[in-house]
Short mmCIF file of C-alpha atoms and ligand atoms in Angstrom, two decimals:
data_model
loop_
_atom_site.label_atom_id
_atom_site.label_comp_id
_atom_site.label_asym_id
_atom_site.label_seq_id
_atom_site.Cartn_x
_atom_site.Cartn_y
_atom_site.Cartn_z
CA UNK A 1 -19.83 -32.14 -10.23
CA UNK A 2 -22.79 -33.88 -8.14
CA UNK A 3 -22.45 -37.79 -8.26
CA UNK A 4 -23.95 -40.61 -6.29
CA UNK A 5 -20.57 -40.62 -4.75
CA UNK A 6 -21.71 -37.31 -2.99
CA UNK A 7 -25.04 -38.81 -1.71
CA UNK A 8 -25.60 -41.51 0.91
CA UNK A 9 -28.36 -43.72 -0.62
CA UNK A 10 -29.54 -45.54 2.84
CA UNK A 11 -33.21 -45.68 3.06
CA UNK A 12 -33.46 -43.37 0.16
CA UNK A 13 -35.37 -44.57 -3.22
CA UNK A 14 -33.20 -43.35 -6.02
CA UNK A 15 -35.07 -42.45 -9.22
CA UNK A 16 -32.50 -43.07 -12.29
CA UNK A 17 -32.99 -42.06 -15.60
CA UNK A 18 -31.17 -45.06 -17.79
CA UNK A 19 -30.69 -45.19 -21.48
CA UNK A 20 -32.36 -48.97 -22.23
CA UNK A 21 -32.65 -48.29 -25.43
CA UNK A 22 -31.51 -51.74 -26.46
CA UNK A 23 -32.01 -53.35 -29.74
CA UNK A 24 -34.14 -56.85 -29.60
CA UNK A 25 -34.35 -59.61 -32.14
CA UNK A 26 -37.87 -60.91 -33.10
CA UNK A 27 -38.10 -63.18 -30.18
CA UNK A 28 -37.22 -59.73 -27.88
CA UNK A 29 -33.79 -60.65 -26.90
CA UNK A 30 -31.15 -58.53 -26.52
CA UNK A 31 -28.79 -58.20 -29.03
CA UNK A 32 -26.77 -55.48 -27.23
CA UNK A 33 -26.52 -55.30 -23.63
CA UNK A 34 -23.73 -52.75 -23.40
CA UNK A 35 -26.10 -49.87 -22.33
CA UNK A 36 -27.70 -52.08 -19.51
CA UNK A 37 -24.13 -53.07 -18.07
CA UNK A 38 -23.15 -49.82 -18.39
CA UNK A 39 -25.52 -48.74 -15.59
CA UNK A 40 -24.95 -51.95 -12.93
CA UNK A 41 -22.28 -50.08 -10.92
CA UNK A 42 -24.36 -47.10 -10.34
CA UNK A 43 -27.62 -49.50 -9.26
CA UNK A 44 -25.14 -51.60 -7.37
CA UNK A 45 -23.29 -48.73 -5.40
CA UNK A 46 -27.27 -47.29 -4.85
CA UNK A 47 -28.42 -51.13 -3.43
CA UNK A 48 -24.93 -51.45 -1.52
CA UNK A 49 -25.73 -47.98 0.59
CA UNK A 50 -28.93 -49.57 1.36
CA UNK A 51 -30.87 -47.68 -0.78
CA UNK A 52 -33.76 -48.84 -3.41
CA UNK A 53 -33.41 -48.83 -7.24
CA UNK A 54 -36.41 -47.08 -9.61
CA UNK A 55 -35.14 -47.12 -13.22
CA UNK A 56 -37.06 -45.56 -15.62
CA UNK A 57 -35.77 -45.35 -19.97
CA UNK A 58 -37.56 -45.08 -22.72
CA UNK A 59 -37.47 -48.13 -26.05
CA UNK A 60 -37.68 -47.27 -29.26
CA UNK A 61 -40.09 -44.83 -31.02
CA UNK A 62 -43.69 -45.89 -29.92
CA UNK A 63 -46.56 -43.52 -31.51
CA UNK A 64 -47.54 -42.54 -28.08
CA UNK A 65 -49.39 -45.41 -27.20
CA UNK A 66 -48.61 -48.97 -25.65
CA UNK A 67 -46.84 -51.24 -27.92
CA UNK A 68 -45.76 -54.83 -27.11
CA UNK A 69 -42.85 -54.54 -29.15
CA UNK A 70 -41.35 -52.00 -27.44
CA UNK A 71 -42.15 -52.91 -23.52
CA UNK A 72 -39.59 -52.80 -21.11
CA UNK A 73 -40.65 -55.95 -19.57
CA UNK A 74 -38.47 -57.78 -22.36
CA UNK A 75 -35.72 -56.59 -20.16
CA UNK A 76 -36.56 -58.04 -16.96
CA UNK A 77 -35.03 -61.54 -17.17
CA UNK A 78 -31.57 -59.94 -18.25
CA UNK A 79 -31.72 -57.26 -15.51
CA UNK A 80 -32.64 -59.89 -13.30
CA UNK A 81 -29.33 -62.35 -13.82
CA UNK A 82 -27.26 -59.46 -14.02
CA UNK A 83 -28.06 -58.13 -10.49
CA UNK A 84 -28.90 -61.25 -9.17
CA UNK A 85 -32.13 -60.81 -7.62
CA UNK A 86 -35.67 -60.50 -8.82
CA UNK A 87 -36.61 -56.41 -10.41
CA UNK A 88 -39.77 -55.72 -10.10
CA UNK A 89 -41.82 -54.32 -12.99
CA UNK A 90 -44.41 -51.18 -13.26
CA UNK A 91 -46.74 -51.53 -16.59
CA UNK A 92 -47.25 -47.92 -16.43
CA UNK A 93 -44.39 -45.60 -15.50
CA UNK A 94 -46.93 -43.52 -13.78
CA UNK A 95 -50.58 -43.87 -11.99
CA UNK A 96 -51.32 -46.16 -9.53
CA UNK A 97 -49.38 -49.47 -9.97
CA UNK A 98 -46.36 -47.54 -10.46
CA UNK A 99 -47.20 -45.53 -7.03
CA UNK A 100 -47.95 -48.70 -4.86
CA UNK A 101 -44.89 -50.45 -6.25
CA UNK A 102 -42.44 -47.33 -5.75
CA UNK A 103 -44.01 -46.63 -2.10
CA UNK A 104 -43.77 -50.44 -1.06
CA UNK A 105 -40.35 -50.73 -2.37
CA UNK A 106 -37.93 -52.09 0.33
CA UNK A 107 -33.99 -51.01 0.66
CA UNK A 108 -32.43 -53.26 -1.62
CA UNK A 109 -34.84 -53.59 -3.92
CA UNK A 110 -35.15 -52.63 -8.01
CA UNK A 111 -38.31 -51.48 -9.79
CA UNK A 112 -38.66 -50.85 -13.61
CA UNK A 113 -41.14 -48.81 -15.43
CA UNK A 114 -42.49 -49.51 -18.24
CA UNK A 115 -41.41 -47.40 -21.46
CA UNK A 116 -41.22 -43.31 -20.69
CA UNK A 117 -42.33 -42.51 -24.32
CA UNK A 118 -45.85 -44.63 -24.10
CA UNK A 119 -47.03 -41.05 -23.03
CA UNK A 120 -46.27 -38.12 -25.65
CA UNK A 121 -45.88 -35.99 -22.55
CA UNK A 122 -41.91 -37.29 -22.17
CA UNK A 123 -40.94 -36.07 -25.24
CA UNK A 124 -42.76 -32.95 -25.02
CA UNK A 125 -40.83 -31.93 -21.94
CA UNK A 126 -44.37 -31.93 -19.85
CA UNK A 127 -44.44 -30.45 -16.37
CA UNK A 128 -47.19 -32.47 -15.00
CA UNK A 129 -46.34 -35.61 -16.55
CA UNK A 130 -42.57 -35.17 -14.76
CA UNK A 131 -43.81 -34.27 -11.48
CA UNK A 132 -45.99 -37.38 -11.40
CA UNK A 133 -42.79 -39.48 -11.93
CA UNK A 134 -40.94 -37.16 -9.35
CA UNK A 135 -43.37 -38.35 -6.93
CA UNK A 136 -42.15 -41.64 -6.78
CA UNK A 137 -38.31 -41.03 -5.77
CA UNK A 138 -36.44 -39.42 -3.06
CA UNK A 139 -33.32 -38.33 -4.94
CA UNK A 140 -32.52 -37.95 -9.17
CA UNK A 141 -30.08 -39.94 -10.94
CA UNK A 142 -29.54 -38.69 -14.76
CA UNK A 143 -27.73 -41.72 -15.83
CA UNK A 144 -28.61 -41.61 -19.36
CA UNK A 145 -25.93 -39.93 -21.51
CA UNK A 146 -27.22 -41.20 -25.07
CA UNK A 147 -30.79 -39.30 -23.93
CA UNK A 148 -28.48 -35.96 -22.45
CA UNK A 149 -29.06 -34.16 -25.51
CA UNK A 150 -32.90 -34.18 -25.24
CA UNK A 151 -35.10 -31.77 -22.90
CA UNK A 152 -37.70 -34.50 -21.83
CA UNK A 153 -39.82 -35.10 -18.95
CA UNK A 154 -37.07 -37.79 -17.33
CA UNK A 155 -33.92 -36.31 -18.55
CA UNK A 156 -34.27 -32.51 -17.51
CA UNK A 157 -37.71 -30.92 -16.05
CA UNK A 158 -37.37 -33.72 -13.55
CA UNK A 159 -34.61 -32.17 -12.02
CA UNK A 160 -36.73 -29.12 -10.61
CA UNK A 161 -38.06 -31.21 -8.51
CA UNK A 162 -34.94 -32.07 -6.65
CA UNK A 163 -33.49 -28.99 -6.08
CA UNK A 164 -31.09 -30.34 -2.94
CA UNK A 165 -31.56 -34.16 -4.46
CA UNK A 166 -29.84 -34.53 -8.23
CA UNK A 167 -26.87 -35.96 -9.39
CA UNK A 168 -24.88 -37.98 -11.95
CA UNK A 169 -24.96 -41.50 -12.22
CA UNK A 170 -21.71 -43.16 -13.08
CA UNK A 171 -21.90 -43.13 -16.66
CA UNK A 172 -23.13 -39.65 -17.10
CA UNK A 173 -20.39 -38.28 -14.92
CA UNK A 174 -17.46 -40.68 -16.75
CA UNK A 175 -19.05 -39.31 -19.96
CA UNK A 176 -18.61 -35.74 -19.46
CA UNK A 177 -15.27 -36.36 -17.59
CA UNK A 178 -13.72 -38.32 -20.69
CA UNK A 179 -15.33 -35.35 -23.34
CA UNK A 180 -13.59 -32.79 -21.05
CA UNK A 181 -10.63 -34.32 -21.04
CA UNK A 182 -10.68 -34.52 -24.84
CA UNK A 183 -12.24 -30.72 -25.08
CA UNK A 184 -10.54 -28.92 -22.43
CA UNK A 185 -7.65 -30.96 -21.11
CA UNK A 186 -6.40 -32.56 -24.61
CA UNK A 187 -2.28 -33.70 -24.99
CA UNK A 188 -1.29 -32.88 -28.42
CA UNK A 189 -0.97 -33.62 -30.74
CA UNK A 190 -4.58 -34.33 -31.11
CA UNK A 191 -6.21 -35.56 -33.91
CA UNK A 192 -9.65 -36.35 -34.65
CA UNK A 193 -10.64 -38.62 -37.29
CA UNK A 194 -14.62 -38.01 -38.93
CA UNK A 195 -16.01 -40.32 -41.24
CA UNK A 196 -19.80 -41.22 -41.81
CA UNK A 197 -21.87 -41.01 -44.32
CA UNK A 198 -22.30 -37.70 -44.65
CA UNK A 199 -20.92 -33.98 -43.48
CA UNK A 200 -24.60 -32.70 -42.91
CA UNK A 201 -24.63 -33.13 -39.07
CA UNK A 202 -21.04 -32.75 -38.10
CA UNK A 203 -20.45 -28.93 -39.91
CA UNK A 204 -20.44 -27.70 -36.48
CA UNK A 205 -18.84 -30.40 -35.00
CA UNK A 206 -15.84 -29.76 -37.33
CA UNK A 207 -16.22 -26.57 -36.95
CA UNK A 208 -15.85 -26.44 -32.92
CA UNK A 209 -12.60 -28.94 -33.23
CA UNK A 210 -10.90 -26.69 -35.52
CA UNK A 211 -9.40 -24.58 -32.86
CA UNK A 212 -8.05 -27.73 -30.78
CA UNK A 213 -7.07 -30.11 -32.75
CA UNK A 214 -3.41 -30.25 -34.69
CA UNK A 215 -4.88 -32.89 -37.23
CA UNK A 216 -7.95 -33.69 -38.91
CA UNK A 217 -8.66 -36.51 -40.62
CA UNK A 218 -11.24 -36.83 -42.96
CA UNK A 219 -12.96 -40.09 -44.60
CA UNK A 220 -16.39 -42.04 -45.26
CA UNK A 221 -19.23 -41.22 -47.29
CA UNK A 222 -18.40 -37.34 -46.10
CA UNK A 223 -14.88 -37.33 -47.96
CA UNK A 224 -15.94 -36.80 -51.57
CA UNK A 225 -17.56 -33.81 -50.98
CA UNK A 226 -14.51 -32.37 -49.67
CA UNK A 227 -12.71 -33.65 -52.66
CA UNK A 228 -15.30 -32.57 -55.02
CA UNK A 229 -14.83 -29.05 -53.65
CA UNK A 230 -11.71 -28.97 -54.18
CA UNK A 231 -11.87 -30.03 -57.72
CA UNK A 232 -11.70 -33.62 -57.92
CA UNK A 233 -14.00 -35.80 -59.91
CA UNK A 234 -15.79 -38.51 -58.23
CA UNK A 235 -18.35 -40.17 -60.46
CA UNK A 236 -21.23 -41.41 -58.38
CA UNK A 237 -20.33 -41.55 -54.86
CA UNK A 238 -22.54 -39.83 -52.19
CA UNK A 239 -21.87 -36.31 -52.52
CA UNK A 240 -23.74 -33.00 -50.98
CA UNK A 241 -24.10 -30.67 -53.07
CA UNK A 242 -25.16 -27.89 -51.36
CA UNK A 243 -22.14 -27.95 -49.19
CA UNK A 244 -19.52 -27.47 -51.57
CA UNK A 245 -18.98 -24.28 -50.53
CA UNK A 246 -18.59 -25.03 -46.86
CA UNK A 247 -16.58 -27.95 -47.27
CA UNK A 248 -13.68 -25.55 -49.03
CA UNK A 249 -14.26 -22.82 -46.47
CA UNK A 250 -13.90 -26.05 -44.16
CA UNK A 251 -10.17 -26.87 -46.39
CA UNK A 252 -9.08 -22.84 -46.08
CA UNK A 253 -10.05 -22.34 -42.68
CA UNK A 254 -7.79 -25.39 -41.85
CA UNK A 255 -4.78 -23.80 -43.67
CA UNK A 256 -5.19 -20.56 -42.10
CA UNK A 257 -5.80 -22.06 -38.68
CA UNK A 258 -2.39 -24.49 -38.93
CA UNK A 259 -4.51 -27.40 -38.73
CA UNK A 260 -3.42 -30.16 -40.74
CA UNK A 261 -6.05 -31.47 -43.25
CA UNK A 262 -5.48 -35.28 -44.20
CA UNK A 263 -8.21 -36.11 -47.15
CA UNK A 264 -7.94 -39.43 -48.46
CA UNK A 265 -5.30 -39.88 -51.76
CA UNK A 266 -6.98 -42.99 -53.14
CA UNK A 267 -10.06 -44.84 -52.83
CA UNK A 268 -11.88 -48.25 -53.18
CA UNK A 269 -14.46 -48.20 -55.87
CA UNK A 270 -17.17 -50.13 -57.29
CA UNK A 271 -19.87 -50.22 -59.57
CA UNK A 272 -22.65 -50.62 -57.70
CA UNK A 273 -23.73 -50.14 -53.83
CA UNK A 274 -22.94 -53.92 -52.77
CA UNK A 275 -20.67 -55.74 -51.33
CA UNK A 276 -20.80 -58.29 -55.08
CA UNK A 277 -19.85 -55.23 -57.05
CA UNK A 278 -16.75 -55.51 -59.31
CA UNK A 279 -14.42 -53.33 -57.15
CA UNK A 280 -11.00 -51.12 -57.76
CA UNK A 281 -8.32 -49.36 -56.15
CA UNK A 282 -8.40 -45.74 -57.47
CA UNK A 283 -6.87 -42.07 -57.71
CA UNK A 284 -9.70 -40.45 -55.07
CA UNK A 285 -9.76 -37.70 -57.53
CA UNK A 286 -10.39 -39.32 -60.62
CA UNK A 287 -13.36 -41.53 -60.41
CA UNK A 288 -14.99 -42.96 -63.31
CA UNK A 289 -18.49 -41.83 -64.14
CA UNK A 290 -20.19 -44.90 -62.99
CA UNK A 291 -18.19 -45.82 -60.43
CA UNK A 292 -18.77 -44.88 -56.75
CA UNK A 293 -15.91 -44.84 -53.58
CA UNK A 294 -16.96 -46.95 -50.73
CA UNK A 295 -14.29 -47.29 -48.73
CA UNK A 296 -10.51 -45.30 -48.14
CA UNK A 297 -7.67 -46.64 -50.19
CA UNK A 298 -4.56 -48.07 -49.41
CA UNK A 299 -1.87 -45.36 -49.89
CA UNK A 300 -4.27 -43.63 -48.02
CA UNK A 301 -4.03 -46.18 -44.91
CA UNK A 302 -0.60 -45.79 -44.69
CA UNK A 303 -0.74 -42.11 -44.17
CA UNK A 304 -3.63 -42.04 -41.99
CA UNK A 305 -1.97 -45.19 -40.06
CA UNK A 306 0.72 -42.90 -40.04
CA UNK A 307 -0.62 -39.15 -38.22
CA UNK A 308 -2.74 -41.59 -36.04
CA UNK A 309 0.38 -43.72 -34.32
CA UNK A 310 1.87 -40.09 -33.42
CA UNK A 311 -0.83 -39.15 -31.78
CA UNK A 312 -1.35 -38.16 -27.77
CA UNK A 313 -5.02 -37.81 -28.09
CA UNK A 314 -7.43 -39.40 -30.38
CA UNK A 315 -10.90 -38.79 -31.08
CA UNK A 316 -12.79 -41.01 -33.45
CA UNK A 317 -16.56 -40.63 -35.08
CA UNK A 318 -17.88 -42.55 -37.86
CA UNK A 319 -16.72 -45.17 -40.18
CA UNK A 320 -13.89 -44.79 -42.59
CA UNK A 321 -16.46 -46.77 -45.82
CA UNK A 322 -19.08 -49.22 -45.99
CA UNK A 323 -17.86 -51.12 -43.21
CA UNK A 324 -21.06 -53.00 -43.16
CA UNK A 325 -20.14 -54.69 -46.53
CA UNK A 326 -16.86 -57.31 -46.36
CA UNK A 327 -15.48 -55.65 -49.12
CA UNK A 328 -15.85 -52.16 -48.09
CA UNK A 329 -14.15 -52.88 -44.06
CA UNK A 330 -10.41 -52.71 -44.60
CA UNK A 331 -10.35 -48.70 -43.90
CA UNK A 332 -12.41 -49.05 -40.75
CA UNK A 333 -11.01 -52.14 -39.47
CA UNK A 334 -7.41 -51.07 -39.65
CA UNK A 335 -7.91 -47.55 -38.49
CA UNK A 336 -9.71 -49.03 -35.15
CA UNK A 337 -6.30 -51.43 -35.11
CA UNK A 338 -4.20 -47.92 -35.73
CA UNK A 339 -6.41 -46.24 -32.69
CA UNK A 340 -5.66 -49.50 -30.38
CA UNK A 341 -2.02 -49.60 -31.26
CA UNK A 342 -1.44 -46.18 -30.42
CA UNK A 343 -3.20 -46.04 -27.17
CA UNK A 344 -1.20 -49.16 -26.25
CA UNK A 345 1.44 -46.99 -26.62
CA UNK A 346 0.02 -44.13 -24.23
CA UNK A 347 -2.35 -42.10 -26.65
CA UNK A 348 -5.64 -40.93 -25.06
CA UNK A 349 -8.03 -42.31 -27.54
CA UNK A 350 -12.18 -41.71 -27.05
CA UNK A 351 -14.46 -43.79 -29.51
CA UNK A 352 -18.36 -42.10 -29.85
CA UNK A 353 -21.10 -42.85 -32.35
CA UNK A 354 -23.06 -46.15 -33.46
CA UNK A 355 -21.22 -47.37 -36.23
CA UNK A 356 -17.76 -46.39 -34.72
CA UNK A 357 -18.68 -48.47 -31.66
CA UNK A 358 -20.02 -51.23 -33.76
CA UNK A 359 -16.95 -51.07 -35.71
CA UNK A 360 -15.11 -51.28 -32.44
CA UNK A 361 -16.89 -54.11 -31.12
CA UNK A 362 -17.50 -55.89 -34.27
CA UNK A 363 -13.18 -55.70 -34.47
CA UNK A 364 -13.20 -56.95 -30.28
CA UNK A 365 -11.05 -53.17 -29.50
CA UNK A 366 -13.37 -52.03 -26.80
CA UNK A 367 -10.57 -52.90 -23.88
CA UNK A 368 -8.31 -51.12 -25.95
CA UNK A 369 -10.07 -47.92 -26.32
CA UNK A 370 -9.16 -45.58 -23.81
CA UNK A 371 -12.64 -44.42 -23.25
CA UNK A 372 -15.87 -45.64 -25.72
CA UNK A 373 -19.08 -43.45 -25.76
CA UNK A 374 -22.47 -43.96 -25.47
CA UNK A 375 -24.20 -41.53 -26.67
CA UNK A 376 -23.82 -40.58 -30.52
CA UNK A 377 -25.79 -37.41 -30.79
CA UNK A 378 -25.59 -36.58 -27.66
CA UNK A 379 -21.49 -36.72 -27.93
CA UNK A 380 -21.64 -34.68 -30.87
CA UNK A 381 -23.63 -31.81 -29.55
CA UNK A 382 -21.13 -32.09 -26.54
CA UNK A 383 -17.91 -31.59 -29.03
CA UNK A 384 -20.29 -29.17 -30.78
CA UNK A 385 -19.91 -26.79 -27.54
CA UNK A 386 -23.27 -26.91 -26.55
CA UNK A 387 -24.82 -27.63 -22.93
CA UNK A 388 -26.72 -30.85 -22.71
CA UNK A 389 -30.29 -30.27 -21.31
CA UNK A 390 -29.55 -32.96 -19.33
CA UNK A 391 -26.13 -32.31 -17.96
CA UNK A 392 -27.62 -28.47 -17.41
CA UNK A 393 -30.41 -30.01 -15.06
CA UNK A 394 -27.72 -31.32 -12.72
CA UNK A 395 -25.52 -28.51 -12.30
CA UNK A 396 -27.81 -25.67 -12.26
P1 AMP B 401 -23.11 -41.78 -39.99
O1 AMP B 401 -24.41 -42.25 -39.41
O2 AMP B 401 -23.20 -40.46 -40.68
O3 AMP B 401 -21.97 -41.89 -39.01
O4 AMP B 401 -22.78 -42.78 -41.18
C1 AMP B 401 -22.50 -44.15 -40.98
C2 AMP B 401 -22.72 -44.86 -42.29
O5 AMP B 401 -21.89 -44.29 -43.27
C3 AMP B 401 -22.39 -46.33 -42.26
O6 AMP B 401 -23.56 -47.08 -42.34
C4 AMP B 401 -21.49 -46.53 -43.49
O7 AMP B 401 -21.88 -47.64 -44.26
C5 AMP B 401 -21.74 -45.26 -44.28
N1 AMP B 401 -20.63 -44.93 -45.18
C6 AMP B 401 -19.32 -44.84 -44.88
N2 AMP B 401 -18.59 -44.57 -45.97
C7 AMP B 401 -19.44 -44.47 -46.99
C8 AMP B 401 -19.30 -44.21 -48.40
N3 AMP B 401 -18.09 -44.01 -48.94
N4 AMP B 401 -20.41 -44.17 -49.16
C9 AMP B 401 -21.62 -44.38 -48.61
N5 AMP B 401 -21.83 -44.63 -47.30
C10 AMP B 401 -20.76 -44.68 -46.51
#
């Protein structure tokens, strides 16, 4: 695997593709900085060789035009403190500001450009479009895991243009290290625990894990179509339908594959989709009409608690219930304490997915994690056995 550990940065400028996808408040703060402080150590190791710094990430979902709201510029004064020197800034990530600025750029220095997806071309994976920002670096740094997933301008066609000059940035190459170890390398017994919303999404994700894991745990929105399927009743909580069928393949193929199913026993219900709903503890296969499950119940806990404190290897995607909502937390919140406790006591655990990491971080785990992702969908086409555009654009 090529890293910038493999690359001697002096007098080089080193073009690195970052995932700033930050969220900002109304005033454009940041509100999460975890995917800027993610990259510092691979800008730092780049400015400590004596190289320069040219970071370029797309914000948000502009239309294809400028927009204010989403400007990378709202990022400068953060960058700034955290490296502890002035970054310069590019208002176009291409043309002739962003040339003059990249060619005058001393070692030691940091340049941003403004937002990648102001010009439709990034998305659309646009030769000309990637050359132009080719042009302004001497060697390619995919640093952007969350964005591996996607064949753009800046996260793959880029790379042609450094045939001898390409490599993994820090978090990329922890990323894929961390997934490998969980894919390839895994202790058992190994259990992976899938919640969310909803099963649409992660069929093939299941579906790839079924041959390595020894447990699978099963809860969230996604659990009462798996009990439905199997026959239970579950009055008005989110069910899909149309994958009835391929939720009790899902239940058969576990049995016939030794892989031990855990579905949840009970549930917490309410009468209505908020947290002020009048709220019950309930058989997960009896549900009244009316009544919806938002989060896993206790009896349930236990047992989960249970498998999980066993474990050697843990991997973890989406919330057990409504975390969001007070009432609806408990499942979540003590599953991320079950996840902690056992990789205190030597489990390999790795965390991926927004609301799994918000969980995390909203619970203050993340030092207990063994490993937490940053990319959601990119992390789940990884586990689905497919190879990231992005990660392909390195190592071919
Ligand atoms: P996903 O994006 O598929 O990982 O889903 C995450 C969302 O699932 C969170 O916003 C949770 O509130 C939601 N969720 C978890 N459990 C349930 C449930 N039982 N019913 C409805 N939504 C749920």
């Amino acid at each position: 695997m090529q890293t910038i550990d493999n690359f001697n940065f002096k007098d080089k400028k080193a073009l690195i593709r970052v995932d700033y996808n930050v969220p900002l408040d109304s005033y454009y703060q940041i509100t999460d900085t975890n995917r800027i402080d993610a990259t510092l150590p691979t800008i730092r190791k780049i400015l400590g060789d004596g190289g320069s710094v040219i970071l370029m990430s797309h914000l948000g979902r502009p239309k294809g035009g400028p927009e204010e709201k989403f400007s990378l510029k709202h990022l400068l004064p953060y960058l700034s403190e955290q490296l502890k020197q002035p970054v310069k800034f590019a208002d176009d990530c291409i043309g002739q500001s962003a040339k003059d600025l990249a060619a005058g750029l001393k070692p030691g220095e940091v340049l941003l450009l403004e937002n990648l997806r102001f010009y439709k071309e990034e998305e659309k994976g646009d030769e000309g479009f990637a050359q132009k920002l080719a042009s302004l670096g001497d060697i390619y740094v995919n640093d952007a895991f969350g964005t591996a997933h996607r064949a753009h301008a800046s996260t793959a066609i880029i790379a042609n243009y450094f045939p001898q000059a390409k490599c993994f940035g820090y978090v990329m190459a922890e990323e894929v290290i961390h997934l490998d170890k969980v894919l390839k390398k895994a202790t058992h017994p190994f259990t992976a625990i899938l919640g969310g919303a909803k099963i649409s999404g992660k069929i093939e994700v299941i579906s790839h894990l079924m041959d390595k894991v020894d447990n699978l745990i099963i809860g969230g929105g996604m659990m009462f179509t798996f009990i439905k399927a199997i026959g239970g009743e579950v009055g008005n909580s989110l069910v899909e339908d149309e994958l009835l069928e391929i939720s009790r393949n899902i239940v058969e193929g576990a049995k016939t594959m030794g892989v031990n199913l855990y579905l949840p026993v009970d549930a917490i219900i309410a009468d209505a989709f908020s947290n002020d709903a009048n709220i019950k503890i309930c058989n997960a296969y009896d549900i009244p009409d009316t009544w919806m499950g938002l989060d896993i119940g206790p009896n349930t806990l236990q047992k989960f608690e249970h498998v999980i404190e066993q474990s050697s290897t843990i991997l973890w995607n989406g919330p057990m219930g409504v975390f969001e909502m007070n009432n609806f937390e408990e499942g979540t919140k003590k599953i991320a304490e079950a996840i902690a406790k056992a990789t205190e006591n030597g489990a390999f655990s790795l965390v991926g997915g927004g609301d799994s990491v918000a969980a995390i971080n909203k619970y203050e785990l993340a030092d207990k994690i063994s490993y937490v992702s940053t990319g959601g969908g990119a992390m789940l086409e990884y586990i689905e056995g497919k190879e990231l555009p992005g990660v392909k654009a390195i190592n071919g």
